[in-house]
């Protein structure tokens, strides 16, 4: 498989590890109670959003800046990346998240760690309700990402990274206000994966359909041929646009 032999592929996988590690480090760090004063949800949400925007801008041209397994799964459902790449991306993201949490644990004083911002289910919120909220929040995030990074747009207004960052901020604000903190892993895996798949299908087949045949989609999923930007180098010196399909 050509991706396995490509240095650009391994750089992209490492970029996903690197980006997710710092995203978790900054996000979880902001969620910890460093002072005895009130805990402002807006501060935590802004930290997650600005961290996402910064990291997407930093590694977007290398890997696409997914830093989220649900986003990678959405691109897989939309036939915009190979299954092989998606598996390695998700593995790198999970390892990066563990590394970021471990580093934060190591540098946080014992009297401030608490439960390390562990998610807990609020009273009166069922697993189904919480999962539904995760579905909707991830769906809006994926639609935003697909829309602002779509190369078919005639013109892009503003920064794609900032747009995605604000979407992350809104998601964290709505998530905390609606279902608080969730403790069951299935909520954070099932909900986002369903939401990511729904967002990909909604955008690619209804909102702004991609006119591609089944054979072309299968070729992308199997990774039987490299993307165009893997084989063609732009030598004009123009600014690099953030793209979700990695180099």
PDB file of C-alpha atoms in Angstrom:
ATOM      1  CA  UNK A   1       0.000   0.000   0.000  1.00  0.00           C
ATOM      2  CA  UNK A   2       1.442   3.339  -1.087  1.00  0.00           C
ATOM      3  CA  UNK A   3       0.543   5.141   2.155  1.00  0.00           C
ATOM      4  CA  UNK A   4       2.618   2.784   4.281  1.00  0.00           C
ATOM      5  CA  UNK A   5       5.681   3.652   2.186  1.00  0.00           C
ATOM      6  CA  UNK A   6       5.033   7.398   2.216  1.00  0.00           C
ATOM      7  CA  UNK A   7       6.931   9.636   4.652  1.00  0.00           C
ATOM      8  CA  UNK A   8       4.152  12.205   4.321  1.00  0.00           C
ATOM      9  CA  UNK A   9       1.736   9.621   5.715  1.00  0.00           C
ATOM     10  CA  UNK A  10       3.843   8.979   8.808  1.00  0.00           C
ATOM     11  CA  UNK A  11       4.333  12.714   9.324  1.00  0.00           C
ATOM     12  CA  UNK A  12       0.565  13.101   9.212  1.00  0.00           C
ATOM     13  CA  UNK A  13       0.055  10.307  11.746  1.00  0.00           C
ATOM     14  CA  UNK A  14       2.589  11.902  14.097  1.00  0.00           C
ATOM     15  CA  UNK A  15       0.928  15.286  13.599  1.00  0.00           C
ATOM     16  CA  UNK A  16      -2.376  13.808  14.780  1.00  0.00           C
ATOM     17  CA  UNK A  17      -0.642  12.379  17.851  1.00  0.00           C
ATOM     18  CA  UNK A  18       1.075  15.701  18.527  1.00  0.00           C
ATOM     19  CA  UNK A  19      -2.041  17.799  17.998  1.00  0.00           C
ATOM     20  CA  UNK A  20      -4.343  15.625  20.100  1.00  0.00           C
ATOM     21  CA  UNK A  21      -1.812  15.484  22.924  1.00  0.00           C
ATOM     22  CA  UNK A  22      -1.687  19.262  23.223  1.00  0.00           C
ATOM     23  CA  UNK A  23      -5.437  19.620  22.705  1.00  0.00           C
ATOM     24  CA  UNK A  24      -6.152  17.309  25.656  1.00  0.00           C
ATOM     25  CA  UNK A  25      -3.409  18.900  27.756  1.00  0.00           C
ATOM     26  CA  UNK A  26      -4.772  22.431  27.327  1.00  0.00           C
ATOM     27  CA  UNK A  27      -8.447  21.460  27.436  1.00  0.00           C
ATOM     28  CA  UNK A  28      -8.224  19.295  30.532  1.00  0.00           C
ATOM     29  CA  UNK A  29      -5.895  21.808  32.132  1.00  0.00           C
ATOM     30  CA  UNK A  30      -8.506  24.515  31.731  1.00  0.00           C
ATOM     31  CA  UNK A  31     -11.187  22.246  33.196  1.00  0.00           C
ATOM     32  CA  UNK A  32      -9.256  21.711  36.439  1.00  0.00           C
ATOM     33  CA  UNK A  33     -10.036  23.934  39.428  1.00  0.00           C
ATOM     34  CA  UNK A  34      -6.812  25.867  39.973  1.00  0.00           C
ATOM     35  CA  UNK A  35      -8.412  28.351  42.373  1.00  0.00           C
ATOM     36  CA  UNK A  36     -11.127  28.254  45.017  1.00  0.00           C
ATOM     37  CA  UNK A  37     -13.258  30.808  43.181  1.00  0.00           C
ATOM     38  CA  UNK A  38     -16.170  30.121  40.812  1.00  0.00           C
ATOM     39  CA  UNK A  39     -15.552  27.786  37.896  1.00  0.00           C
ATOM     40  CA  UNK A  40     -16.482  29.624  34.689  1.00  0.00           C
ATOM     41  CA  UNK A  41     -17.739  27.317  31.962  1.00  0.00           C
ATOM     42  CA  UNK A  42     -17.069  29.968  29.306  1.00  0.00           C
ATOM     43  CA  UNK A  43     -13.354  29.984  30.135  1.00  0.00           C
ATOM     44  CA  UNK A  44     -13.138  26.212  29.668  1.00  0.00           C
ATOM     45  CA  UNK A  45     -15.106  26.293  26.411  1.00  0.00           C
ATOM     46  CA  UNK A  46     -12.955  29.119  25.007  1.00  0.00           C
ATOM     47  CA  UNK A  47      -9.792  27.247  25.906  1.00  0.00           C
ATOM     48  CA  UNK A  48     -10.970  24.170  24.032  1.00  0.00           C
ATOM     49  CA  UNK A  49     -12.031  26.275  21.045  1.00  0.00           C
ATOM     50  CA  UNK A  50      -8.874  28.384  20.827  1.00  0.00           C
ATOM     51  CA  UNK A  51      -6.675  25.320  21.339  1.00  0.00           C
ATOM     52  CA  UNK A  52      -8.486  23.562  18.484  1.00  0.00           C
ATOM     53  CA  UNK A  53      -8.105  26.604  16.209  1.00  0.00           C
ATOM     54  CA  UNK A  54      -4.396  26.965  17.008  1.00  0.00           C
ATOM     55  CA  UNK A  55      -3.596  23.304  16.486  1.00  0.00           C
ATOM     56  CA  UNK A  56      -5.642  23.025  13.292  1.00  0.00           C
ATOM     57  CA  UNK A  57      -3.784  26.022  11.909  1.00  0.00           C
ATOM     58  CA  UNK A  58      -0.489  24.412  12.961  1.00  0.00           C
ATOM     59  CA  UNK A  59      -0.938  20.893  11.577  1.00  0.00           C
ATOM     60  CA  UNK A  60      -3.839  21.291   9.146  1.00  0.00           C
ATOM     61  CA  UNK A  61      -1.547  21.310   6.112  1.00  0.00           C
ATOM     62  CA  UNK A  62       0.233  18.178   7.357  1.00  0.00           C
ATOM     63  CA  UNK A  63      -2.541  15.838   8.454  1.00  0.00           C
ATOM     64  CA  UNK A  64      -5.761  17.791   8.089  1.00  0.00           C
ATOM     65  CA  UNK A  65      -5.843  18.606  11.812  1.00  0.00           C
ATOM     66  CA  UNK A  66      -8.613  16.189  12.762  1.00  0.00           C
ATOM     67  CA  UNK A  67      -7.492  15.751  16.427  1.00  0.00           C
ATOM     68  CA  UNK A  68     -10.740  13.884  17.037  1.00  0.00           C
ATOM     69  CA  UNK A  69     -11.634  10.268  16.157  1.00  0.00           C
ATOM     70  CA  UNK A  70     -15.215  11.303  15.326  1.00  0.00           C
ATOM     71  CA  UNK A  71     -13.951  13.769  12.700  1.00  0.00           C
ATOM     72  CA  UNK A  72     -11.692  11.124  11.185  1.00  0.00           C
ATOM     73  CA  UNK A  73     -14.607   8.685  11.124  1.00  0.00           C
ATOM     74  CA  UNK A  74     -16.724  11.325   9.381  1.00  0.00           C
ATOM     75  CA  UNK A  75     -14.150  11.678   6.602  1.00  0.00           C
ATOM     76  CA  UNK A  76     -14.031   7.921   6.282  1.00  0.00           C
ATOM     77  CA  UNK A  77     -17.831   7.745   5.944  1.00  0.00           C
ATOM     78  CA  UNK A  78     -17.643  10.523   3.353  1.00  0.00           C
ATOM     79  CA  UNK A  79     -15.065   8.511   1.361  1.00  0.00           C
ATOM     80  CA  UNK A  80     -12.524  11.275   1.661  1.00  0.00           C
ATOM     81  CA  UNK A  81      -9.744   9.163   3.156  1.00  0.00           C
ATOM     82  CA  UNK A  82      -8.649   5.540   3.142  1.00  0.00           C
ATOM     83  CA  UNK A  83      -9.563   3.021   5.815  1.00  0.00           C
ATOM     84  CA  UNK A  84      -5.847   2.424   6.388  1.00  0.00           C
ATOM     85  CA  UNK A  85      -5.208   6.119   7.110  1.00  0.00           C
ATOM     86  CA  UNK A  86      -8.290   6.393   9.309  1.00  0.00           C
ATOM     87  CA  UNK A  87      -7.183   3.485  11.499  1.00  0.00           C
ATOM     88  CA  UNK A  88      -3.753   4.986  12.044  1.00  0.00           C
ATOM     89  CA  UNK A  89      -5.210   8.459  12.665  1.00  0.00           C
ATOM     90  CA  UNK A  90      -7.605   7.196  15.332  1.00  0.00           C
ATOM     91  CA  UNK A  91      -4.866   5.150  16.990  1.00  0.00           C
ATOM     92  CA  UNK A  92      -2.552   8.181  17.022  1.00  0.00           C
ATOM     93  CA  UNK A  93      -5.302  10.397  18.413  1.00  0.00           C
ATOM     94  CA  UNK A  94      -6.081   7.966  21.246  1.00  0.00           C
ATOM     95  CA  UNK A  95      -2.415   7.617  22.137  1.00  0.00           C
ATOM     96  CA  UNK A  96      -1.982  11.381  21.969  1.00  0.00           C
ATOM     97  CA  UNK A  97      -4.933  11.907  24.295  1.00  0.00           C
ATOM     98  CA  UNK A  98      -3.460   9.465  26.813  1.00  0.00           C
ATOM     99  CA  UNK A  99      -0.069  11.174  26.568  1.00  0.00           C
ATOM    100  CA  UNK A 100      -1.583  14.629  27.056  1.00  0.00           C
ATOM    101  CA  UNK A 101      -3.553  13.485  30.108  1.00  0.00           C
ATOM    102  CA  UNK A 102      -0.470  11.779  31.553  1.00  0.00           C
ATOM    103  CA  UNK A 103       1.685  14.881  31.163  1.00  0.00           C
ATOM    104  CA  UNK A 104      -1.008  17.047  32.754  1.00  0.00           C
ATOM    105  CA  UNK A 105      -1.292  14.603  35.651  1.00  0.00           C
ATOM    106  CA  UNK A 106       2.460  14.728  36.150  1.00  0.00           C
ATOM    107  CA  UNK A 107       2.718  18.533  36.240  1.00  0.00           C
ATOM    108  CA  UNK A 108      -0.400  19.151  38.348  1.00  0.00           C
ATOM    109  CA  UNK A 109       0.089  19.399  42.141  1.00  0.00           C
ATOM    110  CA  UNK A 110      -1.616  16.587  44.020  1.00  0.00           C
ATOM    111  CA  UNK A 111      -3.925  18.930  45.933  1.00  0.00           C
ATOM    112  CA  UNK A 112      -5.247  20.373  42.645  1.00  0.00           C
ATOM    113  CA  UNK A 113      -5.788  17.205  40.632  1.00  0.00           C
ATOM    114  CA  UNK A 114      -9.138  16.300  42.146  1.00  0.00           C
ATOM    115  CA  UNK A 115     -10.678  13.801  39.757  1.00  0.00           C
ATOM    116  CA  UNK A 116      -8.738  15.266  36.780  1.00  0.00           C
ATOM    117  CA  UNK A 117     -11.971  16.729  35.392  1.00  0.00           C
ATOM    118  CA  UNK A 118     -13.434  13.253  35.003  1.00  0.00           C
ATOM    119  CA  UNK A 119     -16.842  13.289  33.387  1.00  0.00           C
ATOM    120  CA  UNK A 120     -19.884  12.381  35.501  1.00  0.00           C
ATOM    121  CA  UNK A 121     -23.514  12.025  34.537  1.00  0.00           C
ATOM    122  CA  UNK A 122     -25.773  14.715  35.983  1.00  0.00           C
ATOM    123  CA  UNK A 123     -28.802  13.598  38.027  1.00  0.00           C
ATOM    124  CA  UNK A 124     -31.890  13.099  35.885  1.00  0.00           C
ATOM    125  CA  UNK A 125     -29.948  12.703  32.636  1.00  0.00           C
ATOM    126  CA  UNK A 126     -30.276   9.258  31.085  1.00  0.00           C
ATOM    127  CA  UNK A 127     -27.688   7.590  28.896  1.00  0.00           C
ATOM    128  CA  UNK A 128     -29.970   7.984  25.891  1.00  0.00           C
ATOM    129  CA  UNK A 129     -30.444  11.706  26.494  1.00  0.00           C
ATOM    130  CA  UNK A 130     -26.725  12.284  26.882  1.00  0.00           C
ATOM    131  CA  UNK A 131     -25.905  10.243  23.766  1.00  0.00           C
ATOM    132  CA  UNK A 132     -28.457  12.217  21.739  1.00  0.00           C
ATOM    133  CA  UNK A 133     -26.826  15.487  22.794  1.00  0.00           C
ATOM    134  CA  UNK A 134     -23.416  14.159  21.753  1.00  0.00           C
ATOM    135  CA  UNK A 135     -24.860  13.143  18.387  1.00  0.00           C
ATOM    136  CA  UNK A 136     -26.177  16.636  17.680  1.00  0.00           C
ATOM    137  CA  UNK A 137     -23.068  18.455  18.925  1.00  0.00           C
ATOM    138  CA  UNK A 138     -20.735  16.305  16.833  1.00  0.00           C
ATOM    139  CA  UNK A 139     -22.975  16.568  13.790  1.00  0.00           C
ATOM    140  CA  UNK A 140     -22.849  20.377  13.859  1.00  0.00           C
ATOM    141  CA  UNK A 141     -19.074  20.267  14.314  1.00  0.00           C
ATOM    142  CA  UNK A 142     -18.571  17.944  11.340  1.00  0.00           C
ATOM    143  CA  UNK A 143     -20.866  19.975   9.093  1.00  0.00           C
ATOM    144  CA  UNK A 144     -18.909  23.110  10.040  1.00  0.00           C
ATOM    145  CA  UNK A 145     -15.585  21.412   9.277  1.00  0.00           C
ATOM    146  CA  UNK A 146     -16.803  20.007   5.961  1.00  0.00           C
ATOM    147  CA  UNK A 147     -18.241  23.379   4.938  1.00  0.00           C
ATOM    148  CA  UNK A 148     -15.358  25.705   5.806  1.00  0.00           C
ATOM    149  CA  UNK A 149     -12.698  23.413   4.320  1.00  0.00           C
ATOM    150  CA  UNK A 150     -14.592  22.423   1.175  1.00  0.00           C
ATOM    151  CA  UNK A 151     -12.303  23.088  -1.789  1.00  0.00           C
ATOM    152  CA  UNK A 152     -15.379  23.498  -4.034  1.00  0.00           C
ATOM    153  CA  UNK A 153     -16.377  26.777  -2.383  1.00  0.00           C
ATOM    154  CA  UNK A 154     -16.083  29.774  -4.675  1.00  0.00           C
ATOM    155  CA  UNK A 155     -14.676  31.885  -1.872  1.00  0.00           C
ATOM    156  CA  UNK A 156     -13.768  31.450   1.780  1.00  0.00           C
ATOM    157  CA  UNK A 157     -14.627  34.141   4.276  1.00  0.00           C
ATOM    158  CA  UNK A 158     -12.367  34.397   7.294  1.00  0.00           C
ATOM    159  CA  UNK A 159     -10.276  31.652   8.829  1.00  0.00           C
ATOM    160  CA  UNK A 160     -11.334  28.021   8.584  1.00  0.00           C
ATOM    161  CA  UNK A 161      -9.385  27.203  11.754  1.00  0.00           C
ATOM    162  CA  UNK A 162     -11.150  29.926  13.750  1.00  0.00           C
ATOM    163  CA  UNK A 163     -14.541  28.854  12.429  1.00  0.00           C
ATOM    164  CA  UNK A 164     -13.901  25.300  13.600  1.00  0.00           C
ATOM    165  CA  UNK A 165     -12.561  26.606  16.903  1.00  0.00           C
ATOM    166  CA  UNK A 166     -15.746  28.585  17.538  1.00  0.00           C
ATOM    167  CA  UNK A 167     -17.783  25.504  16.677  1.00  0.00           C
ATOM    168  CA  UNK A 168     -15.813  23.552  19.299  1.00  0.00           C
ATOM    169  CA  UNK A 169     -16.453  26.344  21.812  1.00  0.00           C
ATOM    170  CA  UNK A 170     -20.184  26.280  21.170  1.00  0.00           C
ATOM    171  CA  UNK A 171     -20.208  22.507  21.486  1.00  0.00           C
ATOM    172  CA  UNK A 172     -18.540  22.627  24.889  1.00  0.00           C
ATOM    173  CA  UNK A 173     -20.857  25.365  26.118  1.00  0.00           C
ATOM    174  CA  UNK A 174     -23.970  23.516  24.992  1.00  0.00           C
ATOM    175  CA  UNK A 175     -22.642  20.193  26.198  1.00  0.00           C
ATOM    176  CA  UNK A 176     -21.921  21.385  29.722  1.00  0.00           C
ATOM    177  CA  UNK A 177     -25.206  23.232  30.031  1.00  0.00           C
ATOM    178  CA  UNK A 178     -27.270  20.381  28.658  1.00  0.00           C
ATOM    179  CA  UNK A 179     -25.802  17.216  30.088  1.00  0.00           C
ATOM    180  CA  UNK A 180     -22.978  18.288  32.356  1.00  0.00           C
ATOM    181  CA  UNK A 181     -20.183  15.762  32.614  1.00  0.00           C
ATOM    182  CA  UNK A 182     -20.629  12.236  31.365  1.00  0.00           C
ATOM    183  CA  UNK A 183     -19.051   9.216  32.995  1.00  0.00           C
ATOM    184  CA  UNK A 184     -19.847   6.355  30.648  1.00  0.00           C
ATOM    185  CA  UNK A 185     -17.414   5.842  27.802  1.00  0.00           C
ATOM    186  CA  UNK A 186     -20.151   4.695  25.451  1.00  0.00           C
ATOM    187  CA  UNK A 187     -21.609   8.194  25.437  1.00  0.00           C
ATOM    188  CA  UNK A 188     -18.362   9.681  24.184  1.00  0.00           C
ATOM    189  CA  UNK A 189     -17.812   6.965  21.581  1.00  0.00           C
ATOM    190  CA  UNK A 190     -21.252   6.012  20.305  1.00  0.00           C
ATOM    191  CA  UNK A 191     -22.706   9.532  20.289  1.00  0.00           C
ATOM    192  CA  UNK A 192     -19.843  11.299  18.483  1.00  0.00           C
ATOM    193  CA  UNK A 193     -19.362   8.482  15.971  1.00  0.00           C
ATOM    194  CA  UNK A 194     -23.048   8.502  15.042  1.00  0.00           C
ATOM    195  CA  UNK A 195     -23.056  12.295  14.911  1.00  0.00           C
ATOM    196  CA  UNK A 196     -19.917  12.373  12.774  1.00  0.00           C
ATOM    197  CA  UNK A 197     -21.361   9.850  10.313  1.00  0.00           C
ATOM    198  CA  UNK A 198     -24.659  11.745  10.141  1.00  0.00           C
ATOM    199  CA  UNK A 199     -22.872  15.038   9.560  1.00  0.00           C
ATOM    200  CA  UNK A 200     -20.766  13.557   6.757  1.00  0.00           C
ATOM    201  CA  UNK A 201     -23.764  11.987   5.029  1.00  0.00           C
ATOM    202  CA  UNK A 202     -25.891  15.113   5.433  1.00  0.00           C
ATOM    203  CA  UNK A 203     -23.255  17.417   3.946  1.00  0.00           C
ATOM    204  CA  UNK A 204     -21.889  15.146   1.216  1.00  0.00           C
ATOM    205  CA  UNK A 205     -25.195  13.759  -0.021  1.00  0.00           C
ATOM    206  CA  UNK A 206     -27.776  16.459   0.746  1.00  0.00           C
ATOM    207  CA  UNK A 207     -26.398  19.913   1.493  1.00  0.00           C
ATOM    208  CA  UNK A 208     -23.545  19.968  -1.037  1.00  0.00           C
ATOM    209  CA  UNK A 209     -23.378  16.598  -2.840  1.00  0.00           C
ATOM    210  CA  UNK A 210     -20.079  15.334  -4.203  1.00  0.00           C
ATOM    211  CA  UNK A 211     -20.643  13.954  -7.678  1.00  0.00           C
ATOM    212  CA  UNK A 212     -18.479  10.858  -7.419  1.00  0.00           C
ATOM    213  CA  UNK A 213     -19.230   7.349  -8.527  1.00  0.00           C
ATOM    214  CA  UNK A 214     -19.099   4.238  -6.389  1.00  0.00           C
ATOM    215  CA  UNK A 215     -15.859   3.061  -7.999  1.00  0.00           C
ATOM    216  CA  UNK A 216     -14.112   6.341  -7.172  1.00  0.00           C
ATOM    217  CA  UNK A 217     -15.315   6.229  -3.560  1.00  0.00           C
ATOM    218  CA  UNK A 218     -14.157   2.631  -3.172  1.00  0.00           C
ATOM    219  CA  UNK A 219     -10.763   3.503  -4.640  1.00  0.00           C
ATOM    220  CA  UNK A 220     -10.365   6.237  -2.027  1.00  0.00           C
ATOM    221  CA  UNK A 221     -11.431   3.956   0.816  1.00  0.00           C
ATOM    222  CA  UNK A 222      -8.999   1.247  -0.307  1.00  0.00           C
ATOM    223  CA  UNK A 223      -6.196   3.768  -0.739  1.00  0.00           C
ATOM    224  CA  UNK A 224      -5.475   2.365  -4.168  1.00  0.00           C
ATOM    225  CA  UNK A 225      -4.233   5.698  -5.459  1.00  0.00           C
ATOM    226  CA  UNK A 226      -2.676   8.737  -3.769  1.00  0.00           C
ATOM    227  CA  UNK A 227      -4.540  12.068  -3.550  1.00  0.00           C
ATOM    228  CA  UNK A 228      -3.702  14.637  -6.182  1.00  0.00           C
ATOM    229  CA  UNK A 229      -1.898  16.866  -3.691  1.00  0.00           C
ATOM    230  CA  UNK A 230       0.399  13.923  -2.818  1.00  0.00           C
ATOM    231  CA  UNK A 231       1.768  13.698  -6.332  1.00  0.00           C
ATOM    232  CA  UNK A 232       1.633  17.324  -7.415  1.00  0.00           C
ATOM    233  CA  UNK A 233       3.672  19.985  -5.671  1.00  0.00           C
ATOM    234  CA  UNK A 234       2.623  23.633  -5.840  1.00  0.00           C
ATOM    235  CA  UNK A 235       5.720  25.683  -6.655  1.00  0.00           C
ATOM    236  CA  UNK A 236       4.056  29.086  -7.011  1.00  0.00           C
ATOM    237  CA  UNK A 237       4.726  30.094  -3.418  1.00  0.00           C
ATOM    238  CA  UNK A 238       1.112  30.876  -2.651  1.00  0.00           C
ATOM    239  CA  UNK A 239      -0.244  30.578   0.907  1.00  0.00           C
ATOM    240  CA  UNK A 240      -1.259  27.036   1.847  1.00  0.00           C
ATOM    241  CA  UNK A 241      -4.991  26.572   2.359  1.00  0.00           C
ATOM    242  CA  UNK A 242      -6.130  24.440   5.258  1.00  0.00           C
ATOM    243  CA  UNK A 243      -7.397  21.150   3.870  1.00  0.00           C
ATOM    244  CA  UNK A 244      -8.891  18.222   5.690  1.00  0.00           C
ATOM    245  CA  UNK A 245      -7.572  15.625   3.262  1.00  0.00           C
ATOM    246  CA  UNK A 246      -3.970  15.395   4.378  1.00  0.00           C
ATOM    247  CA  UNK A 247      -0.855  15.416   2.268  1.00  0.00           C
TER     248      UNK A 247
END
